[in-house]
Amino acid sequence: MTKDIHLYTASTMNGWKPVIFLEEAEVPYDLTHIQFSKKEQKSEWYMKLNPNGRIPTIVDHGNNGFVVFESGAILWYLAEKYQRFLPQDSDTRSQALQWLMFQMSGIGPMMGQAMYFQRIASPQGHHDDYAIERYVGESRRLLEVLNKQLIGKPYILGADYSIVDMAMYPYVRSYYWAKVSVEGLESLQAWMDRLDDRPAIQRALEIPKPFPEFFGKGDIEAAQAANSNRFR
Ligand SMILES: N[C@@H](CCC(=O)N[C@@H](CS)C(=O)NCC(=O)O)C(=O)O
């Protein structure tokens, strides 16, 4: 029987977000691993689903094949569909949207560029100290904002784990890959440890395939070379 949700994704910071939700909610889903090495994300069939030619995307066969792209919008859609991990009262829901926007427009792009200039551009001979300083500095500033929000709270919105934590975790947890320091950000580090301990998160990080190098483990040099080649 066809499952409601078909997820198109890869093992990247944005790609893991819906996997984390689906594993946490224990929702059955089908998955297609989009192969960047074959440029599947730019293929005609895929770009009919995601006009941006990037992962992730979901198709909801339980809702007439409705398509959702953009990882933050996917998390919101899934939270509403399954009534999980999103506060019900309107003020806290607004706070969820605020922090989700902060992730999507701040943490994601800044840490993404910090990674890009150091892990992709630099090994290809385009080293740019100014860009690196700019993106690493801005990423650190944003992590400090998040650290402040987490003081005295187990999760970003307070007592309850939510889609905001799911959106934030893959990028923040990849601070090593982005070469952004988390020194002194104790509340942020405690939050990372708390999320590391969640079995669903541990399962999700192996789907579609493990990428331990993002978390400072494994053969970093080989991973950097492979990653840089994927974007040539
Ligand atoms: N804002 C988008 C960004 C998606 C995105 O940048 N995806 C990356 C992986 S993290 C991708 O598909 N890269 C492949 C490419 O650039 O061709 C989202 O959050 O869904």
CSV table of N, CA and C in Angstrom, one decimal, residues 105-216:
chain,number,residue,atom,x,y,z
A,105,SER,N,16.5,31.7,7.7
A,105,SER,CA,17.1,32.9,7.0
A,105,SER,C,18.5,33.2,7.6
A,106,GLY,N,18.8,32.7,8.8
A,106,GLY,CA,20.0,33.1,9.5
A,106,GLY,C,21.0,31.9,9.6
A,107,ILE,N,20.8,31.0,10.6
A,107,ILE,CA,21.6,29.9,10.9
A,107,ILE,C,21.9,29.1,9.6
A,108,GLY,N,20.9,28.8,8.9
A,108,GLY,CA,21.1,27.9,7.7
A,108,GLY,C,22.0,28.6,6.6
A,109,PRO,N,21.6,29.7,6.1
A,109,PRO,CA,22.4,30.3,5.0
A,109,PRO,C,23.8,30.7,5.5
A,110,MET,N,24.0,31.3,6.7
A,110,MET,CA,25.3,31.7,7.2
A,110,MET,C,26.2,30.5,7.4
A,111,MET,N,25.7,29.5,8.1
A,111,MET,CA,26.5,28.3,8.4
A,111,MET,C,26.8,27.6,7.1
A,112,GLY,N,25.8,27.6,6.2
A,112,GLY,CA,25.9,27.0,4.8
A,112,GLY,C,27.1,27.7,4.1
A,113,GLN,N,27.1,29.0,4.1
A,113,GLN,CA,28.2,29.7,3.4
A,113,GLN,C,29.6,29.5,4.1
A,114,ALA,N,29.6,29.4,5.4
A,114,ALA,CA,30.8,29.1,6.2
A,114,ALA,C,31.4,27.8,5.7
A,115,MET,N,30.5,26.8,5.6
A,115,MET,CA,30.9,25.5,5.1
A,115,MET,C,31.4,25.6,3.6
A,116,TYR,N,30.6,26.3,2.8
A,116,TYR,CA,30.9,26.4,1.4
A,116,TYR,C,32.3,26.9,1.1
A,117,PHE,N,32.6,28.1,1.8
A,117,PHE,CA,33.9,28.7,1.5
A,117,PHE,C,35.1,27.9,2.0
A,118,GLN,N,34.8,27.2,3.1
A,118,GLN,CA,36.0,26.4,3.7
A,118,GLN,C,36.1,25.0,3.2
A,119,ARG,N,34.9,24.4,2.9
A,119,ARG,CA,34.9,22.9,2.6
A,119,ARG,C,34.8,22.7,1.1
A,120,ILE,N,34.4,23.7,0.3
A,120,ILE,CA,34.2,23.5,-1.1
A,120,ILE,C,35.0,24.4,-1.9
A,121,ALA,N,34.8,25.7,-1.7
A,121,ALA,CA,35.6,26.7,-2.6
A,121,ALA,C,37.1,26.6,-2.3
A,122,SER,N,37.5,26.6,-1.1
A,122,SER,CA,38.9,26.6,-0.7
A,122,SER,C,39.7,25.4,-1.3
A,123,PRO,N,39.2,24.2,-1.2
A,123,PRO,CA,39.9,23.1,-1.8
A,123,PRO,C,39.9,23.1,-3.3
A,124,GLN,N,39.0,23.9,-3.9
A,124,GLN,CA,39.0,24.1,-5.4
A,124,GLN,C,39.9,25.2,-5.8
A,125,GLY,N,40.6,25.8,-4.9
A,125,GLY,CA,41.5,26.9,-5.2
A,125,GLY,C,40.9,28.3,-5.1
A,126,HIS,N,39.7,28.4,-4.6
A,126,HIS,CA,39.1,29.8,-4.4
A,126,HIS,C,39.1,30.1,-3.0
A,127,HIS,N,40.2,30.3,-2.4
A,127,HIS,CA,40.3,30.6,-0.9
A,127,HIS,C,40.0,32.1,-0.8
A,128,ASP,N,39.1,32.5,0.2
A,128,ASP,CA,38.8,33.9,0.4
A,128,ASP,C,38.6,34.1,1.9
A,129,ASP,N,39.7,34.7,2.4
A,129,ASP,CA,39.7,35.0,3.9
A,129,ASP,C,38.6,35.9,4.3
A,130,TYR,N,38.3,36.9,3.5
A,130,TYR,CA,37.3,37.9,3.8
A,130,TYR,C,35.9,37.2,4.0
A,131,ALA,N,35.6,36.4,3.0
A,131,ALA,CA,34.3,35.7,3.0
A,131,ALA,C,34.2,34.7,4.2
A,132,ILE,N,35.3,34.0,4.4
A,132,ILE,CA,35.3,33.1,5.5
A,132,ILE,C,35.1,33.8,6.9
A,133,GLU,N,35.8,34.9,7.0
A,133,GLU,CA,35.7,35.6,8.3
A,133,GLU,C,34.3,36.2,8.4
A,134,ARG,N,33.7,36.6,7.4
A,134,ARG,CA,32.3,37.2,7.4
A,134,ARG,C,31.3,36.1,7.8
A,135,TYR,N,31.4,35.0,7.1
A,135,TYR,CA,30.3,33.9,7.4
A,135,TYR,C,30.6,33.2,8.7
A,136,VAL,N,31.8,33.0,9.1
A,136,VAL,CA,32.1,32.3,10.3
A,136,VAL,C,31.7,33.2,11.5
A,137,GLY,N,32.0,34.5,11.3
A,137,GLY,CA,31.7,35.5,12.4
A,137,GLY,C,30.2,35.6,12.6
A,138,GLU,N,29.5,35.7,11.5
A,138,GLU,CA,28.0,35.9,11.5
A,138,GLU,C,27.4,34.6,12.1
A,139,SER,N,27.9,33.4,11.7
A,139,SER,CA,27.4,32.2,12.3
A,139,SER,C,27.6,32.1,13.8
A,140,ARG,N,28.8,32.5,14.2
A,140,ARG,CA,29.1,32.5,15.7
A,140,ARG,C,28.1,33.5,16.4
A,141,ARG,N,27.9,34.6,15.8
A,141,ARG,CA,26.9,35.6,16.4
A,141,ARG,C,25.5,35.0,16.6
A,142,LEU,N,25.1,34.3,15.5
A,142,LEU,CA,23.8,33.7,15.5
A,142,LEU,C,23.7,32.6,16.6
A,143,LEU,N,24.8,31.8,16.7
A,143,LEU,CA,24.8,30.7,17.7
A,143,LEU,C,24.8,31.3,19.1
A,144,GLU,N,25.3,32.5,19.3
A,144,GLU,CA,25.3,33.2,20.6
A,144,GLU,C,23.8,33.6,20.9
A,145,VAL,N,23.1,34.1,19.9
A,145,VAL,CA,21.7,34.4,20.1
A,145,VAL,C,20.9,33.2,20.5
A,146,LEU,N,21.2,32.1,19.8
A,146,LEU,CA,20.5,30.9,20.2
A,146,LEU,C,20.8,30.4,21.6
A,147,ASN,N,22.1,30.5,21.9
A,147,ASN,CA,22.6,30.1,23.2
A,147,ASN,C,21.8,30.9,24.3
A,148,LYS,N,21.6,32.2,24.1
A,148,LYS,CA,20.9,33.0,25.0
A,148,LYS,C,19.5,32.6,25.2
A,149,GLN,N,18.9,32.2,24.1
A,149,GLN,CA,17.5,31.8,24.1
A,149,GLN,C,17.3,30.5,24.9
A,150,LEU,N,18.4,29.7,24.9
A,150,LEU,CA,18.3,28.4,25.5
A,150,LEU,C,18.7,28.4,27.0
A,151,ILE,N,19.1,29.5,27.5
A,151,ILE,CA,19.5,29.6,29.0
A,151,ILE,C,18.3,29.2,29.8
A,152,GLY,N,18.4,28.2,30.7
A,152,GLY,CA,17.4,27.8,31.6
A,152,GLY,C,16.2,27.0,30.9
A,153,LYS,N,16.4,26.7,29.6
A,153,LYS,CA,15.3,25.9,28.9
A,153,LYS,C,15.9,24.7,28.3
A,154,PRO,N,15.2,23.6,28.3
A,154,PRO,CA,15.6,22.4,27.7
A,154,PRO,C,15.6,22.4,26.2
A,155,TYR,N,14.5,23.1,25.7
A,155,TYR,CA,14.4,23.2,24.2
A,155,TYR,C,14.1,24.7,23.8
A,156,ILE,N,14.2,24.9,22.5
A,156,ILE,CA,14.2,26.3,22.1
A,156,ILE,C,12.9,27.1,22.5
A,157,LEU,N,11.8,26.4,22.4
A,157,LEU,CA,10.5,27.1,22.8
A,157,LEU,C,10.2,27.0,24.3
A,158,GLY,N,11.1,26.3,25.0
A,158,GLY,CA,10.8,26.1,26.5
A,158,GLY,C,10.8,24.6,26.8
A,159,ALA,N,9.7,24.2,27.5
A,159,ALA,CA,9.7,22.9,28.0
A,159,ALA,C,9.5,21.8,26.9
A,160,ASP,N,8.9,22.2,25.8
A,160,ASP,CA,8.5,21.2,24.8
A,160,ASP,C,9.4,21.1,23.6
A,161,TYR,N,9.8,20.0,23.3
A,161,TYR,CA,10.6,19.7,22.0
A,161,TYR,C,9.7,20.0,20.8
A,162,SER,N,10.2,20.6,19.8
A,162,SER,CA,9.3,21.0,18.7
A,162,SER,C,10.1,20.9,17.3
A,163,ILE,N,9.3,21.3,16.3
A,163,ILE,CA,10.0,21.3,15.0
A,163,ILE,C,11.1,22.3,14.9
A,164,VAL,N,11.1,23.3,15.8
A,164,VAL,CA,12.1,24.3,15.7
A,164,VAL,C,13.5,23.7,16.1
A,165,ASP,N,13.4,22.8,17.1
A,165,ASP,CA,14.7,22.1,17.5
A,165,ASP,C,15.1,21.2,16.3
A,166,MET,N,14.1,20.6,15.7
A,166,MET,CA,14.5,19.7,14.5
A,166,MET,C,15.1,20.4,13.4
A,167,ALA,N,14.6,21.7,13.2
A,167,ALA,CA,15.2,22.5,12.1
A,167,ALA,C,16.6,23.0,12.4
A,168,MET,N,16.8,23.3,13.7
A,168,MET,CA,18.0,23.9,14.1
A,168,MET,C,19.2,22.9,14.2
A,169,TYR,N,18.8,21.7,14.7
A,169,TYR,CA,19.8,20.7,15.1
A,169,TYR,C,20.9,20.4,14.1
A,170,PRO,N,20.4,20.0,12.8
A,170,PRO,CA,21.5,19.5,11.9
A,170,PRO,C,22.5,20.6,11.6
A,171,TYR,N,22.1,21.8,11.4
A,171,TYR,CA,23.1,22.9,11.2
A,171,TYR,C,24.0,23.1,12.4
A,172,VAL,N,23.4,23.3,13.5
A,172,VAL,CA,24.2,23.6,14.8
A,172,VAL,C,25.1,22.5,15.1
A,173,ARG,N,24.6,21.2,14.9
A,173,ARG,CA,25.4,20.1,15.3
A,173,ARG,C,26.6,19.9,14.3
A,174,SER,N,26.5,20.6,13.1
A,174,SER,CA,27.6,20.5,12.2
A,174,SER,C,28.6,21.7,12.3
A,175,TYR,N,28.7,22.2,13.5
A,175,TYR,CA,29.6,23.4,13.7
A,175,TYR,C,31.0,23.0,13.4
A,176,TYR,N,31.3,21.7,13.6
A,176,TYR,CA,32.7,21.3,13.3
A,176,TYR,C,33.0,21.5,11.8
A,177,TRP,N,32.0,21.0,11.0
A,177,TRP,CA,32.2,21.0,9.5
A,177,TRP,C,32.2,22.5,9.0
A,178,ALA,N,31.5,23.4,9.7
A,178,ALA,CA,31.5,24.8,9.3
A,178,ALA,C,32.6,25.5,9.9
A,179,LYS,N,33.4,24.8,10.8
A,179,LYS,CA,34.5,25.5,11.5
A,179,LYS,C,34.1,26.7,12.3
A,180,VAL,N,33.0,26.6,13.0
A,180,VAL,CA,32.4,27.7,13.8
A,180,VAL,C,32.5,27.2,15.3
A,181,SER,N,33.2,28.0,16.1
A,181,SER,CA,33.4,27.6,17.5
A,181,SER,C,32.1,27.6,18.3
A,182,VAL,N,31.9,26.6,19.2
A,182,VAL,CA,30.8,26.7,20.2
A,182,VAL,C,31.4,26.8,21.6
A,183,GLU,N,32.6,27.2,21.7
A,183,GLU,CA,33.3,27.4,23.0
A,183,GLU,C,32.5,28.4,23.8
A,184,GLY,N,32.3,28.1,25.0
A,184,GLY,CA,31.6,29.0,26.0
A,184,GLY,C,30.1,29.1,25.8
A,185,LEU,N,29.5,28.4,24.8
A,185,LEU,CA,28.1,28.4,24.6
A,185,LEU,C,27.5,27.2,25.3
A,186,GLU,N,27.4,27.3,26.7
A,186,GLU,CA,27.1,26.2,27.5
A,186,GLU,C,25.7,25.7,27.3
A,187,SER,N,24.7,26.6,27.2
A,187,SER,CA,23.3,26.2,27.1
A,187,SER,C,23.1,25.5,25.7
A,188,LEU,N,23.8,26.0,24.7
A,188,LEU,CA,23.7,25.4,23.4
A,188,LEU,C,24.3,24.0,23.4
A,189,GLN,N,25.5,23.9,24.0
A,189,GLN,CA,26.1,22.6,24.1
A,189,GLN,C,25.2,21.6,24.8
A,190,ALA,N,24.6,22.0,25.9
A,190,ALA,CA,23.7,21.1,26.7
A,190,ALA,C,22.5,20.7,25.9
A,191,TRP,N,22.0,21.6,25.1
A,191,TRP,CA,20.9,21.3,24.2
A,191,TRP,C,21.3,20.3,23.1
A,192,MET,N,22.5,20.5,22.6
A,192,MET,CA,23.0,19.5,21.6
A,192,MET,C,23.1,18.1,22.2
A,193,ASP,N,23.6,18.1,23.4
A,193,ASP,CA,23.8,16.8,24.1
A,193,ASP,C,22.4,16.1,24.3
A,194,ARG,N,21.4,17.0,24.6
A,194,ARG,CA,20.1,16.5,24.9
A,194,ARG,C,19.5,15.9,23.6
A,195,LEU,N,19.7,16.6,22.5
A,195,LEU,CA,19.2,16.1,21.2
A,195,LEU,C,20.0,14.9,20.7
A,196,ASP,N,21.3,14.9,21.0
A,196,ASP,CA,22.1,13.7,20.6
A,196,ASP,C,21.6,12.4,21.2
A,197,ASP,N,21.0,12.6,22.4
A,197,ASP,CA,20.5,11.4,23.1
A,197,ASP,C,19.2,10.8,22.6
A,198,ARG,N,18.5,11.5,21.7
A,198,ARG,CA,17.2,11.1,21.2
A,198,ARG,C,17.4,10.0,20.2
A,199,PRO,N,16.9,8.8,20.4
A,199,PRO,CA,17.1,7.7,19.5
A,199,PRO,C,16.6,8.0,18.1
A,200,ALA,N,15.5,8.8,17.9
A,200,ALA,CA,15.0,9.1,16.6
A,200,ALA,C,16.0,9.9,15.8
A,201,ILE,N,16.7,10.8,16.5
A,201,ILE,CA,17.7,11.7,15.9
A,201,ILE,C,18.9,10.8,15.4
A,202,GLN,N,19.3,9.9,16.3
A,202,GLN,CA,20.4,9.0,15.9
A,202,GLN,C,20.0,8.2,14.7
A,203,ARG,N,18.8,7.7,14.7
A,203,ARG,CA,18.3,6.9,13.5
A,203,ARG,C,18.3,7.8,12.2
A,204,ALA,N,17.8,9.0,12.4
A,204,ALA,CA,17.7,9.9,11.3
A,204,ALA,C,19.0,10.3,10.6
A,205,LEU,N,20.0,10.4,11.4
A,205,LEU,CA,21.3,10.8,10.9
A,205,LEU,C,22.0,9.7,10.1
A,206,GLU,N,21.4,8.6,10.1
A,206,GLU,CA,21.9,7.5,9.3
A,206,GLU,C,21.1,7.3,8.0
A,207,ILE,N,20.1,8.2,7.8
A,207,ILE,CA,19.2,8.1,6.6
A,207,ILE,C,19.4,9.4,5.7
A,208,PRO,N,19.5,9.2,4.4
A,208,PRO,CA,19.6,8.0,3.7
A,208,PRO,C,21.0,7.3,3.9
A,209,LYS,N,22.0,8.1,4.3
A,209,LYS,CA,23.3,7.4,4.6
A,209,LYS,C,24.0,8.2,5.6
A,210,PRO,N,24.9,7.5,6.5
A,210,PRO,CA,25.6,8.3,7.5
A,210,PRO,C,26.6,9.2,6.9
A,211,PHE,N,26.8,10.4,7.6
A,211,PHE,CA,27.8,11.3,7.1
A,211,PHE,C,28.6,11.8,8.4
A,212,PRO,N,29.3,10.9,9.0
A,212,PRO,CA,29.9,11.3,10.3
A,212,PRO,C,30.8,12.5,10.3
A,213,GLU,N,31.4,12.7,9.1
A,213,GLU,CA,32.4,13.8,9.0
A,213,GLU,C,31.7,15.2,9.3
A,214,PHE,N,30.4,15.3,9.0
A,214,PHE,CA,29.8,16.6,9.3
A,214,PHE,C,29.8,16.8,10.8
A,215,PHE,N,30.0,15.8,11.6
A,215,PHE,CA,30.0,15.9,13.1
A,215,PHE,C,31.4,15.8,13.7
A,216,GLY,N,32.4,15.9,12.8
A,216,GLY,CA,33.8,15.9,13.3
A,216,GLY,C,34.3,14.5,13.5
